[in-house]
Amino acid sequence: MSLINYASREINCKIVYYGPGLCGKTTNIKYVFSKVAPETRGKLISLATELDRTLFFDFLPLNIGTIKGFKVRFHLYTVPGQVYYNASRRLILKGMDGLVFVADSQTDRFEDNIESLKNLEQNLVSHDMKMDGFPFIFQYNKRDLPSISPVEELESVLNQKGAPFFEAVASQGIGVFDTLKEASKLVLRLLTTT
Amino acid sequence: MGGVSLFQDDFRLIHQSLEKLQQRTQANAILLIDRAGQLITSVGKTDKLDITSFASLSAADFAATKQLAALIGEEEFSDLFHEGERENIYVSMVDSKVILVVLFDKRSTLGLVRVRATQISKEISEIFQNIYKKLEEGGPTTTSIVDAEFTREAEEEIDNLFK
């Protein structure tokens, strides 16, 4: 839920990166942190385990700029991908304005993507949200690895509603900005229609 | 989906309530945060505080604690207290919509902060009820600022930022 503060002249929007464990959600956000101009970003917060797996979330605030006198900020969050952290995952979805689903392209992770998508659907219900009620982007990550599913196959199984999608190699930054750019624009466009 | 819009008059009233709470408790700083972790406003000494991160973590803290409450059959723990060596944090839910955070040191006490925060919470709750009423009655909407020109300019900024 975007927060428009007319008094302090700020607009804040929340984008969540979702997907199965080790699909590259944190890698996406870390790449963004490392490449945007330092003055436009806040601190990157990672609530992770000792083994660097996301325990609760990663958080990165980004200042888009001042538009018509309003400071526009995006708050990027990742959820923990591991199955048993579902309670945490559900919490992060609260107040979300847009979602990036990061799918792992490797063939042996195909089922994990499907399971994660189903899990997302269930968690949205607990916030009275539906899959088609907000901007949704797919990112097919790890396109550089040898055993990967063709994009057509991923599209036909995961992206049945025809949401925008991007191929990515997040570890090299490929597709990371394209994905976020599209997600940010869709979120802002939705603001004009609400 | 819809968002929350805060307008000048409401903001002034909220600010006044928070300032009153700060004076009555000698708190160092007070923050008002929405449940998604976005800062609504703050008063007091926040210049050395990363308030964006603080807001995000406070909301997460509250959300996680609410789930803990549910696991033992409680609806939620209405307030939280974190005690430090020099500074303490008191966190309380206002009207199930926003989170009030009070940062205080030894110049104040938890009891005083809790009593005063409860009083001010009622005021803030009323202000928010009014905001929701105004929105339901068709008050100013986001479209008054977020129009096609706004979107175009924002998209240009986004393109520049993510080159």
Coordinates of C-alpha atoms in Angstrom, one line a residue:
Chain A
M1 CA 0.0 0.0 0.0
S2 CA 1.7 3.2 -1.2
L3 CA 1.9 6.0 1.4
I4 CA 1.4 9.4 0.0
N5 CA 2.3 12.1 2.5
Y6 CA 1.0 15.4 1.3
A7 CA 2.5 17.2 4.2
S8 CA 6.1 16.0 4.0
R9 CA 5.6 15.7 0.2
E10 CA 6.7 12.1 -0.1
I11 CA 5.5 9.0 -1.9
N12 CA 6.7 5.6 -0.7
C13 CA 6.1 2.4 -2.5
K14 CA 7.0 -1.2 -1.6
I15 CA 8.3 -3.8 -4.1
V16 CA 8.8 -7.4 -2.9
Y17 CA 11.1 -10.0 -4.5
Y18 CA 9.6 -13.5 -4.1
G19 CA 10.7 -16.9 -5.2
P20 CA 12.2 -20.2 -4.1
G21 CA 15.3 -20.6 -1.9
L22 CA 18.6 -19.7 -3.6
C23 CA 16.9 -18.3 -6.8
G24 CA 18.7 -15.0 -6.5
K25 CA 16.4 -12.6 -4.7
T26 CA 19.2 -11.2 -2.5
T27 CA 21.6 -11.2 -5.4
N28 CA 19.2 -8.9 -7.3
I29 CA 19.0 -6.5 -4.4
K30 CA 22.7 -6.5 -3.7
Y31 CA 23.5 -5.8 -7.3
V32 CA 21.1 -2.8 -7.2
F33 CA 22.8 -1.6 -4.1
S34 CA 26.2 -1.9 -5.7
K35 CA 25.4 -0.1 -8.9
V36 CA 23.0 2.8 -8.1
A37 CA 24.5 6.2 -7.2
P38 CA 25.3 6.2 -3.5
E39 CA 23.2 9.3 -2.9
T40 CA 20.1 7.6 -4.2
R41 CA 20.2 4.6 -1.9
G42 CA 19.8 4.0 1.8
K43 CA 21.4 1.3 3.9
L44 CA 21.1 -2.3 2.7
I45 CA 19.7 -4.3 5.6
S46 CA 20.0 -8.1 5.6
L47 CA 18.5 -10.2 8.3
A48 CA 20.4 -13.3 7.4
T49 CA 21.6 -16.5 9.1
E50 CA 25.3 -17.2 9.8
L51 CA 25.4 -19.0 6.5
D52 CA 24.1 -15.9 4.6
R53 CA 20.7 -17.3 3.9
T54 CA 17.9 -14.8 4.3
L55 CA 16.2 -15.3 7.7
F56 CA 13.6 -12.6 7.7
F57 CA 14.2 -10.1 4.8
D58 CA 16.6 -7.8 3.0
F59 CA 15.7 -4.2 2.7
L60 CA 16.9 -1.5 0.4
P61 CA 15.4 2.0 0.2
L62 CA 15.9 3.9 -3.1
N63 CA 15.2 7.5 -3.7
I64 CA 13.9 7.9 -7.3
G65 CA 14.0 11.7 -7.2
T66 CA 11.8 14.6 -6.6
I67 CA 8.9 14.7 -9.1
K68 CA 6.4 17.6 -9.1
G69 CA 7.7 18.5 -5.6
F70 CA 7.2 15.0 -4.2
K71 CA 10.1 12.8 -3.1
V72 CA 9.5 9.4 -4.6
R73 CA 11.0 6.4 -2.8
F74 CA 10.9 2.7 -3.5
H75 CA 11.4 0.2 -0.7
L76 CA 12.8 -3.1 -2.0
Y77 CA 12.3 -6.2 0.1
T78 CA 13.2 -9.8 -0.4
V79 CA 11.5 -12.7 1.4
P80 CA 13.3 -15.7 2.8
G81 CA 13.0 -18.5 0.1
Q82 CA 13.4 -21.5 2.3
V83 CA 10.1 -23.4 2.8
Y84 CA 10.1 -23.4 6.6
Y85 CA 10.3 -19.6 6.8
N86 CA 6.7 -19.1 5.5
A87 CA 5.6 -17.1 8.5
S88 CA 8.2 -14.5 7.8
R89 CA 7.4 -14.5 4.1
R90 CA 3.8 -13.8 4.7
L91 CA 4.6 -10.8 6.9
I92 CA 6.8 -9.1 4.2
L93 CA 3.9 -9.1 1.7
K94 CA 2.0 -6.7 3.9
G95 CA 1.5 -3.4 2.2
M96 CA 3.2 -4.5 -1.0
D97 CA 2.6 -2.4 -4.1
G98 CA 4.4 -4.6 -6.7
L99 CA 6.0 -8.0 -6.8
V100 CA 9.0 -9.5 -8.7
F101 CA 8.9 -13.3 -8.8
V102 CA 12.4 -14.6 -9.3
A103 CA 12.3 -18.1 -10.8
D104 CA 15.4 -20.4 -10.8
S105 CA 15.8 -21.5 -14.5
Q106 CA 17.6 -24.7 -13.6
T107 CA 15.7 -27.8 -14.6
D108 CA 16.1 -29.5 -11.2
R109 CA 14.5 -26.4 -9.6
F110 CA 11.4 -26.4 -11.8
E111 CA 9.1 -27.8 -9.2
D112 CA 10.4 -25.4 -6.5
N113 CA 9.3 -22.5 -8.7
I114 CA 5.8 -23.9 -9.0
E115 CA 5.7 -24.6 -5.3
S116 CA 6.8 -21.1 -4.4
L117 CA 4.2 -19.6 -6.7
K118 CA 1.5 -21.6 -5.1
N119 CA 2.8 -20.5 -1.7
L120 CA 2.6 -16.9 -2.8
E121 CA -1.0 -17.3 -3.8
Q122 CA -1.8 -18.8 -0.4
N123 CA 0.0 -16.0 1.4
L124 CA -1.8 -13.3 -0.6
V125 CA -5.1 -14.7 0.6
S126 CA -4.1 -14.0 4.2
H127 CA -3.8 -10.3 3.2
D128 CA -7.0 -10.3 1.1
M129 CA -5.0 -9.9 -2.1
K130 CA -5.2 -11.7 -5.4
M131 CA -2.5 -12.5 -7.9
D132 CA -3.9 -10.1 -10.5
G133 CA -4.5 -7.2 -8.1
F134 CA -1.1 -5.6 -8.3
P135 CA 1.9 -5.2 -10.7
F136 CA 3.6 -8.6 -11.1
I137 CA 6.9 -9.2 -13.0
F138 CA 8.6 -12.5 -13.6
Q139 CA 12.4 -12.8 -13.8
Y140 CA 13.9 -16.1 -15.1
N141 CA 17.2 -16.1 -13.4
K142 CA 20.5 -18.1 -13.9
R143 CA 20.2 -18.2 -17.7
D144 CA 24.0 -18.7 -17.8
L145 CA 23.9 -22.1 -16.2
P146 CA 24.1 -25.3 -18.3
S147 CA 20.9 -27.3 -17.3
I148 CA 18.1 -24.8 -17.7
S149 CA 14.5 -25.0 -18.8
P150 CA 13.6 -23.1 -22.0
V151 CA 11.9 -19.7 -21.3
E152 CA 8.8 -21.0 -23.3
E153 CA 8.4 -23.8 -20.8
L154 CA 8.8 -21.6 -17.8
E155 CA 6.4 -19.1 -19.3
S156 CA 3.7 -21.7 -20.0
V157 CA 3.8 -23.2 -16.6
L158 CA 4.5 -20.2 -14.3
N159 CA 3.3 -17.1 -16.2
Q160 CA -0.2 -18.1 -17.2
K161 CA -1.5 -14.6 -16.9
G162 CA 1.0 -13.2 -19.3
A163 CA 2.8 -10.8 -16.9
P164 CA 6.0 -9.1 -18.2
F165 CA 9.1 -11.2 -17.9
F166 CA 12.8 -10.8 -18.1
E167 CA 15.7 -13.2 -18.5
A168 CA 18.5 -12.6 -16.0
V169 CA 21.9 -13.6 -14.7
A170 CA 21.6 -11.6 -11.5
S171 CA 25.1 -12.6 -10.3
Q172 CA 26.4 -10.6 -13.3
G173 CA 23.7 -7.9 -13.1
I174 CA 22.2 -9.0 -16.4
G175 CA 18.4 -8.3 -16.4
V176 CA 18.4 -6.9 -12.8
F177 CA 17.8 -3.2 -13.7
D178 CA 15.4 -4.1 -16.5
T179 CA 13.3 -6.1 -14.1
L180 CA 13.3 -3.4 -11.4
K181 CA 12.7 -0.6 -14.0
E182 CA 9.6 -2.4 -15.3
A183 CA 8.3 -3.1 -11.7
S184 CA 8.8 0.5 -10.6
K185 CA 7.0 1.9 -13.7
L186 CA 4.1 -0.4 -13.3
V187 CA 3.7 0.5 -9.6
L188 CA 3.7 4.2 -10.4
R189 CA 1.3 3.8 -13.3
L190 CA -1.1 2.0 -10.9
L191 CA -0.9 5.0 -8.6
T192 CA -2.4 7.2 -11.3
T193 CA -5.4 4.9 -11.7
T194 CA -6.2 4.6 -8.0
Chain B
M1 CA -5.4 -1.7 -3.5
G2 CA -5.4 2.1 -2.8
G3 CA -3.0 3.9 -0.6
V4 CA -3.1 6.1 2.4
S5 CA -2.9 9.8 1.8
L6 CA -2.1 12.3 4.5
F7 CA -3.0 15.9 4.1
Q8 CA -1.7 19.0 5.6
D9 CA -4.2 19.6 8.4
D10 CA -4.2 16.0 9.5
F11 CA -0.4 15.9 9.5
R12 CA -0.2 19.1 11.6
L13 CA -2.5 17.5 14.2
I14 CA -0.5 14.3 14.3
H15 CA 2.7 16.3 14.7
Q16 CA 1.2 18.3 17.5
S17 CA 0.2 15.1 19.3
L18 CA 3.6 13.6 18.9
E19 CA 5.3 16.8 20.2
K20 CA 3.0 16.8 23.2
L21 CA 4.0 13.2 23.9
Q22 CA 7.7 14.1 23.6
Q23 CA 7.4 17.0 26.0
R24 CA 5.4 14.9 28.6
T25 CA 7.8 12.0 28.5
Q26 CA 11.1 13.7 27.8
A27 CA 11.6 11.2 25.0
N28 CA 14.5 11.7 22.7
A29 CA 12.5 10.9 19.6
I30 CA 9.1 9.6 18.5
L31 CA 8.2 8.0 15.2
L32 CA 4.9 7.1 13.7
I33 CA 5.2 4.2 11.2
D34 CA 2.7 2.4 9.0
R35 CA 2.4 -1.4 9.3
A36 CA 4.3 -1.9 6.0
G37 CA 7.3 -0.2 7.6
Q38 CA 7.1 3.3 6.0
L39 CA 7.7 6.3 8.2
I40 CA 4.7 8.6 8.5
T41 CA 6.4 11.3 10.6
S42 CA 8.8 11.8 13.5
V43 CA 9.6 14.4 16.1
G44 CA 12.7 14.8 18.3
K45 CA 16.4 14.0 17.7
T46 CA 16.4 11.8 14.6
D47 CA 19.4 13.4 12.7
K48 CA 21.8 10.6 13.7
L49 CA 19.2 7.9 13.2
D50 CA 18.7 6.0 10.0
I51 CA 15.0 6.4 10.3
T52 CA 14.1 4.6 7.0
S53 CA 15.8 1.4 8.3
F54 CA 14.5 2.0 11.8
A55 CA 10.9 2.2 10.5
S56 CA 11.3 -0.9 8.4
L57 CA 12.7 -2.9 11.2
S58 CA 10.2 -1.6 13.8
A59 CA 7.3 -2.7 11.6
A60 CA 9.0 -6.1 11.0
D61 CA 9.6 -6.4 14.8
F62 CA 6.0 -5.8 15.5
A63 CA 4.7 -8.1 12.8
A64 CA 7.0 -10.9 14.0
T65 CA 5.9 -10.4 17.6
K66 CA 2.2 -10.5 16.5
Q67 CA 2.8 -14.0 15.0
L68 CA 4.5 -15.1 18.3
A69 CA 1.4 -13.9 20.1
A70 CA -0.8 -15.9 17.8
L71 CA 1.2 -19.1 18.5
I72 CA 0.3 -18.8 22.2
G73 CA -3.3 -17.9 21.5
E74 CA -3.0 -14.1 22.0
E75 CA -4.3 -11.8 19.3
E76 CA -1.3 -9.6 19.6
F77 CA 1.0 -8.0 22.2
S78 CA -0.2 -4.5 22.1
D79 CA 3.2 -3.0 23.1
L80 CA 6.8 -4.0 23.1
F81 CA 9.8 -2.8 25.1
H82 CA 13.5 -3.1 24.3
E83 CA 15.8 -2.1 27.1
G84 CA 19.3 -0.9 26.3
E85 CA 22.2 0.4 28.4
R86 CA 21.7 4.0 27.4
E87 CA 18.5 4.1 25.3
N88 CA 15.2 2.2 25.3
I89 CA 12.6 1.6 22.7
Y90 CA 8.9 1.4 23.4
V91 CA 6.7 0.3 20.5
S92 CA 2.9 0.4 20.6
M93 CA 0.1 -0.2 18.1
V94 CA -2.4 2.6 17.4
D95 CA -5.8 1.6 16.1
S96 CA -4.3 -1.5 14.4
K97 CA -3.1 0.7 11.6
V98 CA 0.0 2.5 12.7
I99 CA 2.9 1.9 15.0
L100 CA 4.1 4.4 17.6
V101 CA 7.7 4.2 18.6
V102 CA 9.2 6.1 21.5
L103 CA 13.0 6.3 22.0
F104 CA 13.9 7.4 25.5
D105 CA 16.7 7.3 28.0
K106 CA 17.1 7.5 31.8
R107 CA 15.5 10.9 31.9
S108 CA 12.2 9.0 31.5
T109 CA 10.7 5.8 32.7
L110 CA 8.8 2.9 31.0
G111 CA 5.8 3.5 33.2
L112 CA 5.5 7.2 32.2
V113 CA 6.1 6.5 28.6
R114 CA 3.4 3.8 28.6
V115 CA 0.8 5.9 30.3
R116 CA 1.4 9.0 28.1
A117 CA 1.6 7.0 24.9
T118 CA -1.7 5.4 25.7
Q119 CA -3.3 8.8 26.1
I120 CA -1.8 10.1 22.9
S121 CA -2.7 7.0 21.0
K122 CA -6.3 7.8 21.5
E123 CA -5.8 11.2 19.9
I124 CA -3.9 9.8 17.0
S125 CA -6.5 7.1 16.5
E126 CA -9.2 9.8 16.2
I127 CA -7.2 11.7 13.6
F128 CA -6.8 8.6 11.5
Q129 CA -10.5 7.8 11.8
N130 CA -11.1 11.2 10.4
I131 CA -8.7 10.7 7.5
Y132 CA -10.4 7.4 6.6
K133 CA -13.8 9.1 6.8
K134 CA -12.7 11.9 4.5
L135 CA -11.3 9.4 2.0
E136 CA -14.6 7.5 2.1
E137 CA -16.5 10.7 1.5
G138 CA -14.4 11.2 -1.6
G139 CA -11.8 13.7 -0.3
P140 CA -8.7 14.5 -2.3
T141 CA -7.3 11.4 -4.0
T142 CA -3.9 10.5 -5.2
T143 CA -4.9 11.5 -8.7
S144 CA -4.7 15.1 -7.6
I145 CA -0.9 14.8 -7.7
V146 CA -0.2 11.6 -9.5
D147 CA -1.3 12.3 -13.0
A148 CA 0.0 11.5 -16.5
E149 CA 2.7 14.2 -16.3
F150 CA 3.9 12.9 -12.9
T151 CA 4.1 9.4 -14.3
R152 CA 6.1 10.5 -17.3
E153 CA 8.6 12.5 -15.2
A154 CA 8.9 9.6 -12.7
E155 CA 9.6 7.1 -15.5
E156 CA 12.4 9.4 -16.8
E157 CA 13.9 9.5 -13.4
I158 CA 13.7 5.7 -13.2
D159 CA 15.4 5.3 -16.6
N160 CA 18.2 7.6 -15.4
L161 CA 18.6 5.8 -12.1
F162 CA 18.7 2.3 -13.5
K163 CA 21.0 2.8 -16.5

